[in-house]
Amino acid sequence: MKAYFTYSCILLVFVLQACQSNRKTETKNGGIVKYKITGKVDFNDGMQVYLQNYDNELQQFQKTTVKDGEFILEGELVSDGIYNLIVKTDYKDKDTGKKSFRITYPVFLENNCDYEFKVQKYRDGNVIQAAEIITNSEASNNLFVFEKEVAKVKQTWDTRREALSNEAAQLKASLMTIGKGEDSKYNYAIDRMREAGKESQELAKKNPREEVSSLFVNKPEHRTSLITPYLFKYITINENNYARYWTVLDSLDASIQQHPLTIAAKAKVERVKNFYEQMPVFPSITPRNIKGDSLDISKFRDSKLLIIALWSSRDRFSKMDIPTLLNKEPQLKNLGVSVIYLSVEKKFEEWETGNKSLGLGLNSYLLNVTDKDFIVNNYNVSSFPTYIWVEPKSLKIKELRGGDPATPDFLSAIKKAL
């Protein structure tokens, strides 16, 4: 009897492990998700429980209420993904002595998984202070870890920004105490205030979700989890990382390769991949300037960046923006950036008149029909002015839609590109 019991226990363990293993390797192709979330809440009969779109709070789904200390929230969704589980009370009668509250719990819902909402701690009689969702969904459990990491990174950045703010305030106060002959001390305080302000601004622009997503998707243990392709929505794909992220997506488990989330993530990376691997380099064209001299694009090889400004005298935005770029050329030159102006005019006289009115001088060239067609068609130029950023030595395209010189962040974008 004892031997039989032992054998039964071992068999049960193997069955449970097999079920978990099968769940991970089960093919997931997307489609309708049937879910069921159960929960037990001791002190809030009548409390509302419902699902909400993770990225859009205005979009809400099925609702239910707590009855006799329990709830069941079930239904169908159009796709796997992250949804917010909202638990909410609204006590309008002040005599109840109970407090209203609303708490959000992100959860990744997928088919064939169990979800149980469990309260860990209450405060003020009925307010849920801590709770967890117990599930066998690998993606959900990964999500819970992800959310904690995001909160941790955000807290680190907030702490750093607070420290920078305090430092800047102290430096500003110290300026009042700096006397004559202490120029170096004064200049240090001013420079450090600027540096602190710049660092604080950069931190404010950063997205902790992108930071954590980048680290998260690169971990080999997440290759079977749908959270990996999902997190690509937060990641910026560029020339420096597309190959690495393509390798990550290509190495995902076969069970999720055909899922819409994986397909969407691959499409996002593939657009950048194709851009840099299939985009033709900028041609070594030889258009002529107003004096009839041919453009020698090789003379710009020592520049750090080459801006090709495509314009038309017929276009009113060209008339507004091109002078702005022209005025910023001294600053661009200091950064190692060169500018070439290429006109797409059909008639020489129109280009000559437009060139003169804008004051472009000898660094402006008129494209012939063949070169114009190549550039417009291969680089999908649909409006003017268009600024193509080129790597001078290789003539590879860095940006098909370079920054607008009339925008405040133009020079910042240039510095970032460098």
XYZ file of C-alpha atoms in Angstrom:
418
model
C 0.000 0.000 0.000
C 2.824 2.379 0.933
C 4.644 1.544 -2.302
C 1.461 2.175 -4.292
C 0.981 5.565 -2.569
C 4.588 6.553 -3.320
C 4.182 5.498 -6.953
C 0.952 7.528 -7.227
C 2.641 10.650 -5.853
C 5.542 10.321 -8.270
C 3.099 9.813 -11.148
C 1.157 12.914 -10.085
C 4.334 14.994 -10.076
C 5.193 13.816 -13.579
C 1.676 14.613 -14.792
C 1.816 18.140 -13.336
C 5.249 18.760 -14.836
C 4.057 17.472 -18.178
C 1.026 19.760 -18.088
C 3.195 22.774 -17.323
C 5.669 21.782 -20.046
C 2.893 21.283 -22.578
C 1.425 24.665 -21.685
C 4.728 26.368 -22.506
C 5.249 24.518 -25.789
C 1.617 24.542 -26.889
C 1.308 26.415 -30.187
C -0.150 29.884 -29.692
C -1.507 31.477 -32.851
C -3.607 34.239 -31.315
C -7.298 34.741 -31.902
C -10.116 34.863 -29.375
C -9.021 34.556 -25.740
C -11.401 32.912 -23.305
C -10.455 33.851 -19.774
C -11.707 33.320 -16.248
C -10.480 35.226 -13.199
C -11.679 34.148 -9.768
C -11.158 35.975 -6.508
C -11.968 36.115 -2.846
C -12.473 39.426 -1.041
C -13.473 39.436 2.619
C -14.696 42.957 3.304
C -16.139 44.431 0.114
C -19.380 42.847 -1.023
C -20.657 44.798 -4.000
C -17.174 45.896 -5.031
C -16.809 46.308 -8.801
C -14.270 44.205 -10.685
C -13.636 44.770 -14.392
C -11.069 44.711 -17.176
C -9.623 47.750 -18.889
C -7.371 48.287 -21.892
C -3.770 48.471 -20.662
C -2.920 51.443 -22.892
C -6.314 53.144 -23.046
C -8.265 53.599 -19.817
C -11.361 54.662 -21.739
C -11.778 51.178 -23.223
C -13.372 48.841 -20.697
C -14.506 45.236 -20.964
C -16.547 42.774 -18.872
C -17.586 43.689 -15.343
C -18.734 41.839 -12.258
C -19.232 42.460 -8.539
C -18.163 40.740 -5.350
C -20.955 38.656 -3.809
C -20.631 36.705 -0.580
C -16.918 37.492 -0.561
C -16.194 36.031 -4.002
C -16.235 37.000 -7.664
C -15.871 35.367 -11.069
C -14.910 37.546 -14.023
C -14.998 35.697 -17.322
C -15.497 36.417 -20.977
C -13.798 36.684 -24.351
C -11.217 39.108 -25.734
C -10.024 39.564 -29.302
C -6.379 38.833 -28.523
C -3.797 37.801 -25.960
C -2.162 40.718 -24.202
C -1.899 42.854 -21.120
C -5.118 44.089 -19.541
C -5.734 46.004 -16.342
C -7.783 44.251 -13.680
C -9.564 47.022 -11.790
C -10.972 46.538 -8.296
C -13.054 49.457 -7.145
C -15.441 50.525 -4.400
C -17.501 53.678 -4.166
C -19.056 54.153 -0.734
C -21.284 57.214 -0.950
C -22.808 56.729 2.485
C -20.323 58.259 4.929
C -22.040 56.496 7.837
C -20.721 53.119 6.711
C -17.269 54.014 7.997
C -15.773 52.366 4.923
C -13.389 54.077 2.493
C -13.667 54.094 -1.301
C -10.670 53.006 -3.327
C -9.588 51.945 -6.811
C -6.575 49.713 -7.511
C -5.120 48.528 -10.815
C -3.421 45.161 -11.406
C -1.914 44.549 -14.870
C -2.283 40.929 -16.006
C -1.399 39.111 -19.238
C -4.429 37.121 -20.362
C -3.968 34.094 -22.613
C -5.880 30.902 -23.334
C -5.779 27.751 -21.203
C -4.497 29.536 -18.082
C -5.930 29.954 -14.592
C -6.057 33.294 -12.757
C -6.864 33.768 -9.075
C -6.979 37.188 -7.397
C -5.848 36.910 -3.794
C -5.793 39.695 -1.189
C -2.681 39.724 0.977
C -3.299 42.688 3.229
C -6.026 45.180 4.152
C -5.849 48.578 5.803
C -8.467 50.977 7.190
C -10.912 48.134 7.644
C -11.687 47.419 4.017
C -9.077 49.004 1.740
C -6.987 46.464 -0.170
C -3.367 47.405 0.485
C -1.662 44.444 -1.215
C -2.898 41.690 -3.493
C -1.540 39.267 -6.051
C -2.758 37.308 -9.049
C -1.790 33.653 -8.860
C -1.575 32.110 -12.318
C 0.091 29.436 -14.409
C 0.449 31.911 -17.279
C 4.152 32.280 -18.010
C 3.565 35.641 -19.703
C 1.668 36.981 -16.671
C 4.327 35.894 -14.214
C 6.950 37.533 -16.440
C 4.794 40.660 -16.519
C 4.666 40.861 -12.725
C 8.477 40.776 -12.590
C 8.646 43.342 -15.408
C 6.340 45.778 -13.604
C 8.435 45.565 -10.434
C 11.594 46.301 -12.423
C 9.937 49.285 -14.120
C 8.924 50.702 -10.725
C 12.450 50.170 -9.422
C 14.088 51.971 -12.373
C 11.577 54.820 -12.170
C 12.296 55.254 -8.463
C 16.040 55.351 -9.146
C 15.603 58.026 -11.785
C 13.217 60.071 -9.634
C 15.692 59.947 -6.760
C 18.479 61.091 -9.061
C 16.382 63.967 -10.431
C 15.510 65.078 -6.918
C 19.211 65.052 -6.009
C 20.050 67.106 -9.112
C 17.290 69.584 -8.298
C 18.591 70.009 -4.745
C 22.146 70.426 -6.018
C 21.067 73.094 -8.510
C 19.133 74.949 -5.785
C 22.183 74.926 -3.498
C 24.443 76.161 -6.291
C 21.997 78.936 -7.131
C 21.941 80.026 -3.501
C 25.748 79.936 -3.364
C 25.995 82.490 -6.186
C 24.854 85.170 -3.755
C 27.848 84.452 -1.501
C 30.551 84.467 -4.186
C 32.594 87.669 -4.011
C 34.845 89.547 -6.411
C 37.911 87.687 -7.640
C 36.189 84.301 -7.348
C 35.415 83.977 -11.046
C 36.446 80.332 -11.229
C 34.101 79.449 -8.374
C 31.268 81.401 -10.009
C 31.853 79.812 -13.428
C 31.962 76.330 -11.890
C 28.598 76.895 -10.194
C 27.014 78.135 -13.440
C 28.447 75.271 -15.494
C 27.419 72.674 -12.941
C 23.885 74.083 -12.759
C 23.612 73.705 -16.527
C 24.974 70.177 -16.420
C 22.563 69.207 -13.635
C 19.648 70.726 -15.518
C 20.607 68.926 -18.714
C 20.969 65.579 -16.956
C 17.615 66.057 -15.247
C 15.935 66.869 -18.572
C 17.450 63.786 -20.208
C 16.179 61.590 -17.377
C 12.717 63.130 -17.695
C 12.624 62.201 -21.389
C 13.622 58.585 -20.809
C 10.965 55.896 -20.576
C 11.594 53.267 -17.870
C 9.458 50.775 -19.788
C 11.772 51.002 -22.788
C 14.812 50.628 -20.546
C 13.487 47.515 -18.793
C 11.962 46.040 -21.974
C 15.340 46.157 -23.682
C 16.929 44.122 -20.886
C 13.943 41.814 -20.465
C 13.569 40.579 -24.059
C 17.258 39.713 -24.331
C 17.081 37.106 -21.569
C 17.108 33.528 -22.980
C 14.651 32.316 -20.315
C 11.908 34.449 -21.900
C 12.023 32.813 -25.340
C 8.773 30.877 -24.817
C 6.835 33.755 -23.271
C 4.432 36.009 -25.181
C 5.626 38.891 -23.017
C 8.783 39.042 -25.149
C 7.170 40.043 -28.476
C 4.633 42.175 -26.602
C 7.366 44.340 -25.045
C 8.709 45.285 -28.465
C 6.006 47.952 -28.583
C 8.087 49.930 -26.067
C 11.475 49.443 -27.747
C 12.953 51.930 -30.210
C 14.547 50.094 -33.129
C 17.472 51.831 -34.830
C 20.621 51.212 -36.874
C 22.623 50.176 -33.817
C 20.268 47.537 -32.402
C 18.053 46.114 -35.149
C 20.363 43.140 -35.834
C 20.429 42.160 -32.154
C 16.641 42.384 -31.796
C 16.104 40.470 -35.036
C 18.196 37.649 -33.566
C 16.071 37.712 -30.401
C 12.819 37.394 -32.347
C 14.224 34.748 -34.657
C 15.234 32.656 -31.628
C 11.787 32.694 -29.990
C 10.269 29.305 -29.341
C 8.452 27.732 -32.296
C 5.244 27.697 -30.227
C 4.890 31.497 -30.464
C 6.550 32.237 -33.823
C 3.181 32.491 -35.629
C 1.448 34.524 -32.929
C 0.271 38.009 -34.040
C 2.393 39.621 -31.311
C 5.539 37.990 -32.712
C 4.565 38.804 -36.282
C 3.978 42.457 -35.341
C 7.298 42.682 -33.481
C 9.140 41.157 -36.444
C 7.456 43.581 -38.827
C 8.610 46.500 -36.668
C 12.225 45.323 -36.660
C 12.125 44.226 -40.300
C 11.182 47.739 -41.459
C 14.388 49.091 -39.937
C 16.388 46.047 -41.074
C 15.271 46.506 -44.677
C 15.906 50.219 -44.465
C 19.576 49.796 -43.563
C 20.302 46.598 -45.478
C 18.406 47.286 -48.710
C 18.308 51.064 -48.919
C 20.581 52.244 -51.764
C 23.372 54.595 -50.781
C 23.090 58.206 -51.834
C 24.292 58.406 -55.450
C 27.495 60.203 -56.426
C 25.579 62.714 -58.499
C 27.107 65.690 -60.311
C 24.415 68.385 -60.608
C 25.539 71.938 -61.405
C 25.289 75.125 -59.364
C 24.394 78.587 -60.593
C 27.898 79.072 -62.058
C 27.788 75.727 -63.843
C 30.226 73.985 -61.486
C 29.510 70.300 -60.794
C 28.923 68.975 -57.305
C 31.825 66.905 -55.977
C 30.162 65.040 -53.108
C 33.451 63.371 -52.157
C 34.786 66.664 -50.781
C 32.392 66.239 -47.830
C 33.960 62.936 -46.711
C 35.565 64.549 -43.669
C 32.228 65.876 -42.372
C 30.492 64.032 -39.547
C 27.079 64.296 -41.195
C 25.735 65.480 -44.529
C 22.293 67.053 -44.800
C 20.744 66.826 -48.270
C 18.025 69.481 -48.426
C 15.561 68.783 -51.248
C 13.497 71.853 -52.056
C 11.342 73.545 -54.644
C 10.781 77.240 -55.253
C 7.135 76.404 -55.978
C 6.686 75.042 -52.456
C 5.704 77.550 -49.766
C 7.179 75.446 -46.958
C 10.523 75.412 -48.760
C 10.409 79.194 -48.881
C 9.832 79.291 -45.105
C 12.140 76.511 -43.901
C 15.173 76.655 -46.199
C 16.246 80.144 -44.937
C 16.058 78.769 -41.379
C 18.437 75.955 -42.287
C 20.698 78.431 -44.052
C 20.876 80.597 -40.911
C 21.827 77.576 -38.801
C 24.701 76.539 -41.039
C 27.375 78.241 -38.858
C 26.209 76.201 -35.847
C 26.060 73.046 -37.964
C 29.555 73.693 -39.282
C 30.872 73.866 -35.718
C 29.358 70.421 -35.154
C 30.993 69.025 -38.284
C 27.763 68.976 -40.304
C 27.637 70.044 -43.972
C 24.574 70.991 -46.007
C 23.877 70.555 -49.728
C 20.800 72.116 -51.317
C 19.275 70.177 -54.234
C 16.429 71.653 -56.236
C 13.807 69.584 -58.073
C 12.668 72.383 -60.399
C 11.744 71.480 -63.957
C 12.835 74.798 -65.420
C 16.246 76.376 -64.988
C 14.765 79.893 -64.825
C 12.476 78.964 -61.904
C 15.393 77.465 -59.994
C 17.611 80.450 -60.754
C 14.978 82.870 -59.445
C 14.199 80.783 -56.359
C 17.881 80.246 -55.622
C 18.500 83.980 -55.707
C 15.472 84.890 -53.580
C 16.521 82.442 -50.855
C 20.168 83.493 -50.997
C 21.512 79.958 -51.313
C 24.613 80.807 -53.330
C 26.988 78.253 -54.854
C 26.107 75.368 -52.527
C 22.773 74.940 -54.275
C 22.446 72.579 -57.238
C 19.758 71.766 -59.806
C 19.048 68.046 -60.210
C 18.731 66.585 -63.681
C 15.704 64.443 -64.473
C 17.482 61.096 -63.994
C 18.981 61.962 -60.601
C 15.747 63.537 -59.420
C 13.728 60.432 -60.335
C 16.224 58.151 -58.563
C 16.141 60.160 -55.342
C 12.381 60.782 -55.293
C 11.463 57.162 -56.073
C 14.076 55.300 -54.029
C 13.735 57.497 -50.947
C 9.977 57.966 -51.193
C 10.106 61.761 -51.260
C 6.508 62.948 -51.278
C 6.783 66.513 -49.963
C 9.191 69.429 -49.806
C 11.376 70.407 -48.204
C 12.751 66.978 -47.278
C 15.997 66.557 -45.364
C 17.935 63.348 -45.955
C 20.767 62.736 -43.496
C 23.726 60.926 -45.038
C 26.890 59.353 -43.618
C 29.529 61.225 -45.701
C 32.198 58.512 -46.070
C 29.948 55.615 -47.065
C 27.012 57.720 -48.379
C 24.683 55.443 -46.412
C 21.335 56.932 -45.469
C 21.063 57.676 -41.763
C 17.637 59.340 -41.797
C 15.152 59.570 -44.660
C 13.182 62.175 -42.771
C 15.766 64.252 -40.978
C 14.714 66.847 -38.428
C 13.004 70.068 -39.463
C 15.412 73.011 -38.900
C 12.467 75.170 -37.816
C 11.728 72.997 -34.761
C 13.275 73.770 -31.341
C 14.846 70.320 -30.965
C 16.586 70.346 -34.361
C 20.119 70.854 -33.062
C 19.514 68.358 -30.251
C 18.468 65.755 -32.851
C 21.613 66.520 -34.857
C 23.831 66.053 -31.803
C 22.077 62.790 -30.985
C 22.638 61.552 -34.539
C 26.323 62.375 -34.235
